[in-house]
Amino acid sequence: MAISLSSSSSSFLSLSGKTPSLSCSLPNPPIKTMKPNATMASYRPGLKRKHRIQKLNEDVSPHRAVSAVRLLRIEQGGAFADLLSDKGRGAAENEMAYVERTLGFRTRDLEDRDVRLVTDIVGGAVRWRRLLDHLILYLCHDERKFRDMEPLLLQILRIGFFEILKLGMPPYAVVDENVRLAKVALRPGAGNMVNGILRKLVSLKETDSLPLPKVEGDGRAQARALAVIYSHPVWMVRRWTNFLGQEEAIKLMNWNNGDPRFCLRVNAGRGYTRADLVKKLETLKVPHEPSPCMDDFVRVQTGLQTVIRAGLLRDGVCSVQDESAGLVVSVVDPQPGETIIDCCAAPGGKTLFMASRLRGQGMVSAIDINKGRLRILKETSKLHNLDGVITAIHADLRLYSEKTNLKFDKVLLDAPCSGLGVLSKRADLRWNRRLEDLEQLMVLQDELLHAASLLVKPGGILVYSTCSIDPEENEERIATFLHRHPEFAIDPVDQYVPPEFVTKEGYYLSNPVKHSIDGSFAARLIRSFNQDKAGMKN
């Protein structure tokens, strides 16, 4: 998907409080700015220092230092909570350089266990930040004190709270290590504050008396309480409760808060088979299981960092791709000899999979408005030995479709969307989506659907897909499109995907809770041969 909307910056972080004088519906806190002090003045992501710091502190826990800095970069620097961030020695060195510039010292290099802990802590602290901030605020006993807290100090507290509450680490070790980090990176007084707050948390946990809001009152009040307990924005909770019911909404939030499950697709374009990939995973001792719904896919619950560092992605053996995305390609059903266009192609996972299904016969045109992401797609297509069947087109689909005379056998519009089906993997996305974004996205989706329809041959196929589970982005967009384009009709997907993914309308839909994969949607539409019907109705 090439076009995206966010409520903050280029990345896709609300809190609620419960004290005797505070309600559960505090507004989202403003982005905090760095306060000038001896250690934090150096926080300038990407800025090189004239005099390189060489101070090494072996007493500070490296995974906590790296986690704190990465959380700062996510919240203040616009970085993504990238769960696939460790791609080699260069990346590890760059990570430590951020630590050095931000904290004023280096720690020892990350070991494998440290890398895993950083991934778990950063992803978890971002997912659970509403609950963590609710508890931190309660233990501060002062809303203003919480609001004015230094950004680094807040991140250290979030790390400590998450380690105690969700990772089940020994409390004494968590308190000791985070106090040390606060004292060294900030000042002794900050360490004393961390010590006092974390010890209060430990006491509350041991006595089973955490100050959680009660789910009671009207629908709005219950949604506010659930938003704290399960750490989601209130508007999402209310929306899902209305669409799914409270019980299913809670199941969905639990899924989003769990450890993300990843899947690998073997690169058949270079002659690899799933058996080849399985053998390599066994050699690496990475737990895995074959996908029950996609022949070229293997599920991995843990060990993805091992796969990355072993070079399986770099060498083109496989790609990280969820089965939900693979099932969308199944809906397209690419066949050798066909001409296909992927209308919002970058980063290119579906483009590459479709191209591999052509077996060297046919062509996939990949159009995208983002030139940089399109360049990455072209480089990856060479790595996968698919550059001979992929043509990259840098353009805005809406302008391109009006100017070109080309028509295609199959057109895939993997539309820009809210991403509400992939919140387990995109830890930060929930905090950077607003209800208003959906309204803007739906207008864009309608525009792109119309543009994509102009590229379909008579008798050809148009597939509209999203990684959302929201009916307004999915079924309602198709209903609107079909009302305006009577030359198109639904082509049921039951012959392309397993029956458990087929809706009563004949669409494809994956449900994270039901199917244990990302949530996604696809509608397969066939264009009539009768050209007299073509055109967009007002």
Coordinates of C-alpha atoms in Angstrom, one line a residue:
M1 CA 0.0 0.0 0.0
A2 CA 1.6 3.2 -1.1
I3 CA -0.5 6.0 0.4
S4 CA -1.1 6.3 4.1
L5 CA -2.6 8.7 6.6
S6 CA -1.5 9.2 10.2
S7 CA -2.5 11.5 13.0
S8 CA 1.0 12.6 13.8
S9 CA 4.1 12.4 11.6
S10 CA 5.4 9.9 9.1
S11 CA 5.0 7.1 11.5
F12 CA 1.9 5.5 12.4
L13 CA 1.4 7.0 20.2
S14 CA -3.8 8.2 25.2
L15 CA -3.8 7.5 28.4
S16 CA -6.4 7.4 31.1
G17 CA -6.1 8.0 34.8
K18 CA -7.9 6.7 37.8
T19 CA -7.3 8.6 41.1
P20 CA -9.9 10.0 43.5
S21 CA -9.8 13.3 41.6
L22 CA -9.4 12.1 38.0
S23 CA -11.7 10.4 35.5
C24 CA -10.7 7.5 33.2
S25 CA -10.9 9.7 30.1
L26 CA -7.9 12.0 30.1
P27 CA -7.2 13.4 26.6
N28 CA -4.1 12.2 24.7
P29 CA -1.0 13.7 26.2
P30 CA 0.8 16.2 24.0
I31 CA 4.1 15.1 22.6
K32 CA 6.7 16.0 25.1
T33 CA 9.8 18.0 24.1
M34 CA 13.2 17.3 25.3
K35 CA 14.4 19.4 28.3
P36 CA 17.9 20.7 27.9
N37 CA 20.2 19.0 30.4
A38 CA 23.7 17.6 30.4
T39 CA 22.7 14.1 29.1
M40 CA 19.7 14.8 26.9
A41 CA 21.1 17.7 25.0
S42 CA 22.8 15.2 22.7
Y43 CA 19.4 13.7 21.6
R44 CA 19.5 14.4 17.9
P45 CA 18.7 11.3 15.8
G46 CA 21.0 11.0 12.8
L47 CA 23.2 14.0 13.9
K48 CA 26.9 13.3 14.0
R49 CA 28.9 14.6 16.9
K50 CA 32.1 16.5 16.3
H51 CA 33.8 14.6 19.2
R52 CA 32.8 11.0 19.4
I53 CA 32.0 9.8 22.9
Q54 CA 33.9 6.7 23.8
K55 CA 32.6 6.2 27.4
L56 CA 31.6 2.6 28.0
N57 CA 29.3 1.8 30.9
E58 CA 29.2 -1.9 31.6
D59 CA 27.0 -1.6 34.7
V60 CA 23.9 -0.5 32.8
S61 CA 21.7 -3.2 31.3
P62 CA 22.2 -2.9 27.5
H63 CA 18.7 -4.1 26.5
R64 CA 17.1 -1.5 28.8
A65 CA 19.3 1.3 27.5
V66 CA 18.5 0.4 23.9
S67 CA 14.8 -0.1 24.6
A68 CA 14.6 3.3 26.3
V69 CA 16.3 5.1 23.4
R70 CA 14.2 3.2 20.8
L71 CA 11.0 4.1 22.6
L72 CA 12.1 7.8 22.6
R73 CA 12.8 7.6 18.8
I74 CA 9.3 6.1 18.2
E75 CA 7.5 8.7 20.3
Q76 CA 9.5 11.8 19.5
G77 CA 11.5 11.1 16.4
G78 CA 8.8 9.5 14.3
A79 CA 10.5 6.1 14.0
F80 CA 8.4 3.0 13.5
A81 CA 8.1 0.3 16.2
D82 CA 9.8 -2.0 13.8
L83 CA 9.8 -5.5 15.1
L84 CA 12.1 -6.6 12.3
S85 CA 14.8 -3.9 13.0
D86 CA 17.8 -6.1 13.6
K87 CA 19.1 -6.9 10.2
G88 CA 22.8 -7.3 10.9
R89 CA 26.0 -6.0 12.5
G90 CA 25.6 -2.6 10.8
A91 CA 22.1 -2.1 12.3
A92 CA 23.4 -3.2 15.8
E93 CA 26.2 -0.6 15.6
N94 CA 23.8 2.1 14.5
E95 CA 21.5 1.2 17.4
M96 CA 24.4 1.6 19.8
A97 CA 25.3 4.9 18.2
Y98 CA 21.8 6.2 19.0
V99 CA 22.3 5.1 22.6
E100 CA 25.6 7.0 22.8
R101 CA 24.2 10.2 21.4
T102 CA 21.1 10.1 23.5
L103 CA 22.4 8.9 26.9
G104 CA 26.0 10.1 26.7
F105 CA 27.6 6.6 27.0
R106 CA 27.7 3.2 25.4
T107 CA 26.8 -0.1 26.9
R108 CA 28.2 -3.5 25.9
D109 CA 27.0 -4.9 22.6
L110 CA 23.7 -6.6 22.5
E111 CA 23.8 -10.4 22.7
D112 CA 21.1 -12.6 21.1
R113 CA 19.0 -12.7 24.3
D114 CA 19.3 -8.9 24.5
V115 CA 18.0 -8.5 21.0
R116 CA 15.0 -10.6 21.8
L117 CA 14.3 -8.6 25.0
V118 CA 14.5 -5.3 23.2
T119 CA 12.0 -6.5 20.6
D120 CA 9.6 -7.8 23.4
I121 CA 10.0 -4.7 25.6
V122 CA 9.7 -2.1 22.9
G123 CA 6.7 -3.8 21.2
G124 CA 5.1 -4.5 24.6
A125 CA 5.6 -1.1 26.1
V126 CA 4.1 0.6 23.0
R127 CA 1.1 -1.8 23.0
W128 CA 0.4 -1.4 26.7
R129 CA 1.3 2.3 27.0
R130 CA -2.3 3.3 27.9
L131 CA -2.4 0.9 30.9
L132 CA 1.2 1.6 31.9
D133 CA 0.6 5.4 31.8
H134 CA -2.7 4.9 33.8
L135 CA -0.7 3.1 36.6
I136 CA 2.3 5.5 36.5
L137 CA -0.1 8.5 36.8
Y138 CA -1.9 6.8 39.7
L139 CA 1.4 6.2 41.6
C140 CA 2.6 9.8 40.8
H141 CA -0.5 11.1 42.7
D142 CA -0.1 14.3 40.6
E143 CA -1.3 14.7 37.0
R144 CA 0.9 17.7 36.5
K145 CA 3.9 15.8 37.7
F146 CA 3.2 13.1 35.2
R147 CA 2.6 15.5 32.4
D148 CA 5.8 17.3 33.0
M149 CA 7.9 14.2 33.4
E150 CA 11.1 14.1 31.3
P151 CA 10.6 11.8 28.2
L152 CA 13.5 9.5 29.1
L153 CA 12.3 9.1 32.7
L154 CA 8.9 8.2 31.4
Q155 CA 10.3 5.6 29.1
I156 CA 12.4 4.0 31.9
L157 CA 9.2 3.8 34.1
R158 CA 7.2 2.2 31.2
I159 CA 10.0 -0.3 30.7
G160 CA 10.0 -1.2 34.4
F161 CA 6.2 -1.4 34.7
F162 CA 6.1 -3.7 31.6
E163 CA 8.8 -6.0 32.8
I164 CA 7.1 -6.4 36.2
L165 CA 3.5 -6.7 35.0
K166 CA 3.8 -8.5 31.7
L167 CA 7.2 -10.2 31.4
G168 CA 7.1 -11.5 35.0
M169 CA 10.8 -10.6 35.6
P170 CA 12.1 -10.7 39.2
P171 CA 10.9 -7.4 40.7
Y172 CA 14.1 -6.8 42.7
A173 CA 16.2 -7.0 39.5
V174 CA 13.9 -4.8 37.5
V175 CA 13.9 -2.1 40.2
D176 CA 17.7 -2.2 40.6
E177 CA 18.5 -2.2 36.9
N178 CA 16.1 0.6 36.0
V179 CA 17.1 2.7 39.0
R180 CA 20.7 2.4 37.8
L181 CA 19.8 3.4 34.2
A182 CA 17.9 6.5 35.5
K183 CA 20.8 7.6 37.8
V184 CA 23.4 7.2 35.1
A185 CA 21.4 8.6 32.1
L186 CA 19.7 11.4 34.1
R187 CA 20.7 12.1 37.7
P188 CA 20.5 10.5 41.2
G189 CA 17.2 12.1 42.0
A190 CA 15.6 10.5 38.9
G191 CA 16.8 7.1 40.1
N192 CA 15.3 7.7 43.5
M193 CA 12.0 8.5 41.9
V194 CA 12.1 5.4 39.8
N195 CA 12.9 3.4 42.9
G196 CA 9.9 4.7 44.8
I197 CA 7.4 4.3 42.1
L198 CA 8.5 0.8 41.0
R199 CA 8.5 -0.4 44.6
K200 CA 4.9 0.8 45.0
L201 CA 4.0 -1.1 41.9
V202 CA 5.5 -4.3 43.2
S203 CA 3.5 -3.9 46.4
L204 CA 0.3 -3.3 44.6
K205 CA 0.9 -6.4 42.4
E206 CA 1.8 -8.6 45.3
T207 CA -1.4 -7.7 47.1
D208 CA -3.4 -8.0 43.9
S209 CA -4.6 -4.4 44.3
L210 CA -3.7 -2.7 41.0
P211 CA -6.0 0.3 40.5
L212 CA -7.9 -0.8 37.4
P213 CA -11.1 0.9 36.3
K214 CA -14.4 -1.0 36.7
V215 CA -16.3 -1.9 33.5
E216 CA -19.6 -0.4 34.5
G217 CA -22.0 2.4 33.5
D218 CA -23.2 3.2 30.0
G219 CA -21.5 2.1 26.8
R220 CA -19.2 5.1 26.7
A221 CA -18.1 4.6 30.3
Q222 CA -17.5 0.9 29.7
A223 CA -15.5 1.6 26.6
R224 CA -13.3 4.0 28.6
A225 CA -12.6 1.4 31.2
L226 CA -11.9 -1.3 28.6
A227 CA -9.6 1.0 26.8
V228 CA -7.4 1.3 29.9
I229 CA -7.5 -2.4 30.8
Y230 CA -6.7 -3.6 27.3
S231 CA -4.7 -0.6 26.2
H232 CA -6.5 0.6 23.0
P233 CA -7.9 4.0 22.0
V234 CA -11.5 4.5 23.2
W235 CA -12.8 5.1 19.7
M236 CA -11.6 1.7 18.6
V237 CA -13.1 0.0 21.6
R238 CA -16.5 1.6 21.0
R239 CA -16.4 0.8 17.3
W240 CA -15.5 -2.9 17.8
T241 CA -18.1 -3.2 20.6
N242 CA -20.7 -1.9 18.2
F243 CA -19.7 -4.1 15.3
L244 CA -18.6 -7.3 17.2
G245 CA -20.1 -7.1 20.7
Q246 CA -18.1 -6.7 23.8
E247 CA -16.9 -10.3 24.2
E248 CA -15.5 -10.5 20.7
A249 CA -14.0 -7.0 21.0
I250 CA -12.1 -8.1 24.1
K251 CA -10.8 -11.2 22.2
L252 CA -9.6 -9.0 19.4
M253 CA -7.8 -6.7 21.8
N254 CA -6.1 -9.6 23.5
W255 CA -5.0 -10.8 20.1
N256 CA -3.5 -7.4 19.3
N257 CA -1.7 -7.3 22.6
G258 CA -0.2 -10.8 22.2
D259 CA 3.2 -11.7 20.7
P260 CA 2.9 -11.2 16.9
R261 CA 3.0 -14.4 14.8
F262 CA 5.0 -14.3 11.6
C263 CA 5.0 -16.3 8.4
L264 CA 7.6 -17.0 5.8
R265 CA 6.8 -17.5 2.1
V266 CA 9.4 -19.6 0.2
N267 CA 10.8 -18.0 -2.9
A268 CA 9.7 -20.4 -5.6
G269 CA 10.9 -18.0 -8.3
R270 CA 14.5 -19.0 -7.4
G271 CA 13.6 -22.7 -7.3
Y272 CA 13.2 -23.1 -3.6
T273 CA 10.5 -25.3 -2.1
R274 CA 8.8 -25.3 1.3
A275 CA 10.8 -28.5 2.1
D276 CA 14.0 -26.5 1.4
L277 CA 12.9 -23.7 3.8
V278 CA 11.8 -26.2 6.5
K279 CA 15.2 -27.9 6.3
K280 CA 17.0 -24.5 6.8
L281 CA 14.7 -23.7 9.8
E282 CA 15.5 -27.0 11.3
T283 CA 19.2 -26.4 11.0
L284 CA 18.7 -23.0 12.7
K285 CA 16.6 -24.6 15.4
V286 CA 13.7 -22.2 14.7
P287 CA 10.3 -23.6 15.8
H288 CA 8.0 -23.7 12.8
E289 CA 4.9 -25.3 11.3
P290 CA 3.6 -25.4 7.8
S291 CA 0.7 -23.1 7.0
P292 CA -2.6 -25.1 6.9
C293 CA -4.0 -22.8 4.2
M294 CA -1.1 -21.8 1.9
D295 CA 1.3 -24.3 0.4
D296 CA 4.3 -22.0 0.1
F297 CA 4.1 -20.6 3.7
V298 CA 5.7 -21.6 7.0
R299 CA 4.6 -20.2 10.4
V300 CA 7.2 -19.1 12.9
Q301 CA 6.2 -18.1 16.4
T302 CA 9.7 -17.3 17.6
G303 CA 13.1 -17.1 16.0
L304 CA 12.5 -14.6 13.3
Q305 CA 15.5 -12.6 14.3
T306 CA 17.6 -15.8 13.9
V307 CA 16.2 -16.2 10.3
I308 CA 17.1 -12.6 9.5
R309 CA 20.6 -12.8 10.9
A310 CA 21.2 -16.1 9.0
G311 CA 20.6 -14.2 5.8
L312 CA 17.6 -16.2 4.5
L313 CA 15.8 -12.9 3.5
R314 CA 18.9 -11.3 2.2
D315 CA 19.8 -14.3 0.0
G316 CA 16.3 -14.5 -1.4
V317 CA 15.4 -17.9 0.1
C318 CA 12.1 -16.5 1.5
S319 CA 10.2 -13.4 2.4
V320 CA 8.3 -12.4 5.5
Q321 CA 4.6 -12.4 4.4
D322 CA 1.5 -13.1 6.4
E323 CA -0.9 -15.8 5.1
S324 CA -3.6 -13.2 4.9
A325 CA -1.6 -11.4 2.1
G326 CA -1.0 -14.7 0.4
L327 CA -4.7 -15.4 0.4
V328 CA -5.4 -12.1 -1.3
V329 CA -3.1 -13.2 -4.1
S330 CA -5.1 -16.5 -4.2
V331 CA -8.2 -14.4 -4.8
V332 CA -6.4 -12.7 -7.8
D333 CA -5.4 -16.2 -9.0
P334 CA -2.5 -15.1 -11.3
Q335 CA -2.1 -17.5 -14.3
P336 CA 0.8 -17.8 -16.7
G337 CA 0.5 -15.5 -19.7
E338 CA -1.7 -12.9 -18.0
T339 CA -1.1 -9.2 -17.7
I340 CA -1.6 -7.9 -14.2
I341 CA -1.2 -4.5 -12.5
D342 CA -0.7 -4.0 -8.8
C343 CA -2.1 -0.5 -8.3
C344 CA -0.5 0.4 -4.9
A345 CA 2.4 -2.0 -5.1
A346 CA 5.1 -1.0 -2.6
P347 CA 6.6 -2.5 -0.6
G348 CA 5.8 -5.3 -3.1
G349 CA 5.0 -8.5 -1.2
K350 CA 1.9 -9.2 -3.2
T351 CA 3.6 -8.1 -6.4
L352 CA 6.4 -10.6 -6.0
F353 CA 4.1 -13.4 -5.0
M354 CA 1.9 -12.8 -8.1
A355 CA 4.9 -12.6 -10.3
S356 CA 6.2 -15.9 -9.0
R357 CA 2.8 -17.5 -9.9
L358 CA 3.2 -16.5 -13.5
R359 CA 6.2 -18.9 -13.9
G360 CA 8.0 -16.6 -16.3
Q361 CA 5.1 -16.1 -18.6
G362 CA 3.1 -12.8 -18.5
M363 CA 3.8 -9.5 -16.8
V364 CA 3.1 -7.7 -13.5
S365 CA 3.1 -3.9 -13.7
A366 CA 3.8 -2.4 -10.2
I367 CA 2.6 1.2 -9.9
D368 CA 3.3 3.3 -6.8
I369 CA 3.4 7.0 -5.9
N370 CA 6.4 6.5 -3.6
K371 CA 9.6 6.4 -5.7
G372 CA 11.9 5.2 -2.9
R373 CA 9.7 2.3 -2.0
L374 CA 9.3 1.4 -5.7
R375 CA 13.1 1.3 -6.0
I376 CA 13.3 -1.2 -3.2
L377 CA 10.7 -3.3 -4.9
K378 CA 12.8 -3.3 -8.1
E379 CA 15.9 -4.4 -6.2
T380 CA 14.0 -7.1 -4.4
S381 CA 12.5 -8.4 -7.7
K382 CA 16.1 -9.0 -8.9
L383 CA 17.0 -10.8 -5.7
H384 CA 14.0 -13.1 -6.3
N385 CA 14.8 -13.6 -9.9
L386 CA 11.5 -12.0 -11.0
D387 CA 12.7 -8.7 -12.6
G388 CA 12.0 -10.2 -16.0
V389 CA 8.2 -10.2 -15.3
I390 CA 7.9 -7.1 -13.1
T391 CA 7.7 -3.6 -14.6
A392 CA 7.8 -0.7 -12.1
I393 CA 5.7 2.5 -12.8
H394 CA 6.2 5.6 -10.7
A395 CA 2.9 7.5 -10.8
D396 CA -0.3 8.5 -9.0
L397 CA -2.8 5.8 -10.0
R398 CA -5.6 8.4 -10.3
L399 CA -3.6 10.3 -13.0
Y400 CA -2.1 7.2 -14.7
S401 CA -5.5 5.5 -15.3
E402 CA -6.9 8.6 -16.9
K403 CA -4.0 8.9 -19.4
T404 CA -3.1 5.4 -20.3
N405 CA -4.9 3.3 -22.9
L406 CA -3.5 0.0 -21.4
K407 CA -6.0 -2.5 -20.1
F408 CA -5.1 -5.6 -18.0
D409 CA -6.4 -9.1 -17.5
K410 CA -6.4 -8.6 -13.7
V411 CA -6.1 -5.5 -11.6
L412 CA -5.2 -5.6 -7.9
L413 CA -5.9 -2.6 -5.7
D414 CA -4.4 -3.2 -2.3
A415 CA -5.8 0.0 -1.0
P416 CA -4.4 2.4 1.6
C417 CA -6.4 1.6 4.8
S418 CA -6.5 2.0 8.6
G419 CA -4.5 -1.2 9.1
L420 CA -6.9 -2.3 11.9
G421 CA -6.3 -5.9 10.9
V422 CA -2.6 -5.8 11.6
L423 CA -2.3 -4.2 15.0
S424 CA -0.6 -7.2 16.5
K425 CA 2.4 -6.5 14.2
R426 CA 2.2 -2.7 14.0
A427 CA 2.5 -2.0 17.7
D428 CA 2.4 1.8 17.3
L429 CA -0.4 2.1 14.8
R430 CA -3.2 2.1 17.3
W431 CA -1.9 5.3 18.9
N432 CA -1.6 7.1 15.6
R433 CA -4.9 6.3 14.1
R434 CA -7.9 8.6 14.6
L435 CA -11.6 8.1 13.7
E436 CA -11.2 11.0 11.3
D437 CA -8.6 9.1 9.4
L438 CA -11.1 6.5 8.4
E439 CA -13.4 9.2 6.9
Q440 CA -10.5 10.5 4.8
L441 CA -9.4 7.0 3.8
M442 CA -12.8 6.0 2.6
V443 CA -12.9 9.0 0.2
L444 CA -9.4 8.0 -1.1
Q445 CA -10.5 4.3 -1.4
D446 CA -13.4 5.3 -3.6
E447 CA -11.2 7.4 -5.8
L448 CA -8.6 4.7 -6.2
L449 CA -11.3 2.0 -6.9
H450 CA -12.7 4.1 -9.7
A451 CA -9.2 4.7 -11.1
A452 CA -8.3 1.0 -10.9
S453 CA -11.6 0.0 -12.7
L454 CA -10.5 2.0 -15.7
L455 CA -7.6 -0.4 -16.2
V456 CA -9.7 -3.6 -16.4
K457 CA -10.3 -5.3 -19.7
P458 CA -13.8 -6.3 -20.7
G459 CA -14.2 -9.7 -19.0
G460 CA -11.3 -8.9 -16.7
I461 CA -11.0 -9.1 -13.0
L462 CA -10.7 -6.3 -10.4
V463 CA -9.6 -7.3 -6.8
Y464 CA -10.0 -4.7 -4.0
S465 CA -8.2 -5.6 -0.8
T466 CA -7.3 -4.0 2.5
C467 CA -5.6 -5.1 5.7
S468 CA -8.5 -3.8 7.7
I469 CA -11.4 -5.6 9.5
D470 CA -13.7 -2.5 9.4
P471 CA -16.9 -3.0 7.3
E472 CA -16.9 0.7 6.2
E473 CA -13.5 0.2 4.5
N474 CA -14.5 -3.2 3.1
E475 CA -18.0 -4.3 2.3
E476 CA -19.4 -0.7 2.2
R477 CA -16.8 0.5 -0.2
I478 CA -17.7 -2.4 -2.6
A479 CA -21.4 -1.6 -2.3
T480 CA -20.7 2.0 -3.1
F481 CA -18.5 1.1 -6.0
L482 CA -21.0 -1.4 -7.5
H483 CA -23.8 1.2 -7.3
R484 CA -21.6 3.6 -9.3
H485 CA -20.2 0.9 -11.7
P486 CA -23.0 -1.4 -13.0
E487 CA -20.5 -2.9 -15.5
F488 CA -18.9 -4.8 -12.6
A489 CA -20.4 -7.7 -10.6
I490 CA -19.2 -9.8 -7.7
D491 CA -17.2 -13.0 -8.6
P492 CA -17.5 -15.2 -5.5
V493 CA -14.1 -16.2 -4.1
D494 CA -15.2 -19.7 -2.9
Q495 CA -13.1 -21.5 -5.6
Y496 CA -9.9 -19.6 -4.7
V497 CA -9.6 -19.7 -0.9
P498 CA -10.7 -22.2 1.8
P499 CA -14.4 -22.0 2.8
E500 CA -13.7 -20.7 6.3
F501 CA -12.5 -17.4 4.7
V502 CA -15.6 -16.9 2.5
T503 CA -18.3 -14.5 3.6
K504 CA -22.0 -14.9 2.8
E505 CA -21.6 -12.1 0.1
G506 CA -18.8 -14.1 -1.6
Y507 CA -15.9 -11.9 -0.3
Y508 CA -12.7 -13.1 1.3
L509 CA -12.2 -12.1 5.0
S510 CA -9.7 -13.3 7.5
N511 CA -10.4 -12.8 11.2
P512 CA -7.4 -12.6 13.6
V513 CA -9.2 -14.2 16.5
K514 CA -10.9 -17.0 14.4
H515 CA -8.1 -17.7 11.9
S516 CA -4.9 -16.8 13.9
I517 CA -3.6 -14.6 11.0
D518 CA -3.8 -10.9 10.2
G519 CA -7.1 -9.5 9.4
S520 CA -7.7 -8.7 5.8
F521 CA -10.4 -8.4 3.1
A522 CA -10.7 -8.9 -0.6
A523 CA -13.5 -8.6 -3.1
R524 CA -13.2 -10.2 -6.6
L525 CA -15.2 -8.3 -9.2
I526 CA -15.6 -9.2 -12.9
R527 CA -16.1 -6.7 -15.6
S528 CA -18.9 -7.1 -18.1
F529 CA -18.2 -7.4 -21.9
N530 CA -20.9 -4.9 -22.5
Q531 CA -19.1 -1.6 -22.9
D532 CA -22.3 0.4 -23.1
K533 CA -22.6 0.1 -19.3
A534 CA -19.1 1.4 -18.6
G535 CA -18.7 4.6 -16.8
M536 CA -19.1 6.1 -13.4
K537 CA -22.6 7.0 -12.2
N538 CA -23.0 10.1 -10.1

